[in-house]
Amino acid sequence: MSSVDRVYSEVRAMAAAFEFKPDERINELRLAKFVGTSRTPLREALNRLVAEGFLTYRNGQGFFCRSLEPGGIMNLYEARIAVECEGIRLASERAEDVEITALRSYLHWIEPIYRGDAGPEKLVELDEEFHLKIIRLSANSELERMLVNLNARSRFVRRIDMEKRRAITPADHLAIVRALSIRDPAAATERMRQHITRRREEALAAVRNAFSRLYVSQGAM
Amino acid sequence: MSSVDRVYSEVRAMAAAFEFKPDERINELRLAKFVGTSRTPLREALNRLVAEGFLTYRNGQGFFCRSLEPGGIMNLYEARIAVECEGIRLASERAEDVEITALRSYLHWIEPIYRGDAGPEKLVELDEEFHLKIIRLSANSELERMLVNLNARSRFVRRIDMEKRRAITPADHLAIVRALSIRDPAAATERMRQHITRRREEALAAVRNAFSRLYVSQGAM
DNA sequence: TTACACAGAGCTGTATACAATTTCAAGCGA
DNA sequence: TCGCTTGAAATTGTATACAGCTCTGTGTAA
């Protein structure tokens, strides 16, 4: 694994968790030393992150953390609706029965963890994984790529949201899988839309609280 | 404008037009000289293009042109359906009446060009612009960003398709705007889906012919 | 003839150097 | 006090150097 890939993953995780404060300028030399490399591979990684929407770039001024506005979060959730609703529609046409059965098993498999003492990171991870499994059933790598990106960029907010809720409510997920298993694209799409919309409303409320913690916490940098 | 941005635009246009052959390895030194810069800013631009799906990267081997498979093209069109159907749904809720009127005017404005002797590039450009205008009415910059990316990556195929058809058939576009203007999200979404699906079928046929020309033509590199 | 080993050329991955630009703070004047 | 100027320090943008890896073609042996 090359330095660029390693640095990319590391900085991406930092950006996803807003360890850079919104709109904060990124000092290349400092960050390069922090991740243990030189500016050249770091800048290559930063350029990827610009293309993926994690950072912004202004000529002559360098790289900046993306800003965190409620409107921007809304946009991410709406984009998720676009991707996931079409994804589940395709999945309901293309998935093998055995794959849907496996999905249902996964839900039952992780249910004890819901009720256990898993931390918010773990809960978000399980939730993302469920949605990813559905997208994969659409057999469309573009939709999957888009969802991976949207997940990473909204993870911070979802984590905050999960902290408040303390649990995943599995009812939505079960209803989605049920619609999928009876091959009802319209119902599956509608369930998915409602599900994500609900989460969006929660997240929107959560993000307002998020501001405070962002500007207080002193990250590793 | 920095060298990275300039190089990025230049190489992006080359990649979009498949001036690199599918799966072809990109020689950094040669390309750097060709675009008049050194390897450092070139590689930064190439990394952005990897993140956007124009190129691939294998460690120790460098950058490669994306491959051109019918399945990959299908995926792009399906992703367009996801983005544009949700986009027009939001647009039908959010657009001002005056904006929809402007959209209709645009269609009438470009109609003479359809019938004129515009080249295929021009026709594709006008078609892309129409779809972009709709997405912008959704007021969601994420959806817009996604569409811009998908457009660029499928432009090559659409150009080939347009060459065969020699014209845009404005009926689809008119029907879409009509559904939008009466604020009927379901109808607008369905029109859009049908429209893109039709284009997808044509493109799929066109892409098979495209292979030959790709491997015959000697690009600038 | 085919498979493998090897050497050389060529290319990529990373670090570093340096020029150009921006930032920031101190100084100055209104 | 506020705004502007100015200059040094810091930071970014680009080129280049070089180490290490990959690829290719030749030679050799089975």
CSV table of C-alpha atoms in Angstrom, one decimal, chain B residues 22 49 78 111:
chain,number,residue,atom,x,y,z
B,22,PRO,CA,-9.6,2.3,-22.5
B,49,LEU,CA,-9.7,12.4,-11.9
B,78,GLU,CA,-29.0,4.2,-14.2
B,111,GLU,CA,-35.4,24.5,-31.2
